[in-house]
C-alpha angles and dihedrals in degrees: 000000000000138000121194118188119207090024100139093094144351122019093349092057090047091050092049094049094043091051090049089050086055089056105267131135106231133204112207130204136186140152095243116087089225114077099219120214103303096087091047090051092047092051090049087059089056095251128129119250144156135190124231117193120207147095111272088209084081117078092216090056091052093050092044091050093051092045092050092049093050091046092051100040107016094239146013109244097168128024121194107196095200101143112109144151139201132198121193127211136125110279093243090053100036106132119230091234090059090051093048093049094048092049092045094053102032100039116009095047090049090052093047095048095041095047097048128151093025091053095033087209 
């Protein structure tokens, strides 16, 4: 069973659909409340899927995402940590809140999701 973060659009959606084409059931996640087309495409392939909306920068979203995936599929066999963010500003002017958001999404969320259940998000 697979979980792909950041799979509402772009590369994440392509990963999710391609893995479903290869025969996997795929849990999808994105920040937007609307699931986009990836879940619809996965279902059309005859595979199981669900969409979980939330920002992986938040610990409770990571734990909820893992719990939902395990409830739906029984396990997470493959995790694709695709969610990511970037903020652009000159280094001397880079706001602390930008730094914290980038680290939370690009590093902390990856750690939380990859180390579950030991870390329990």
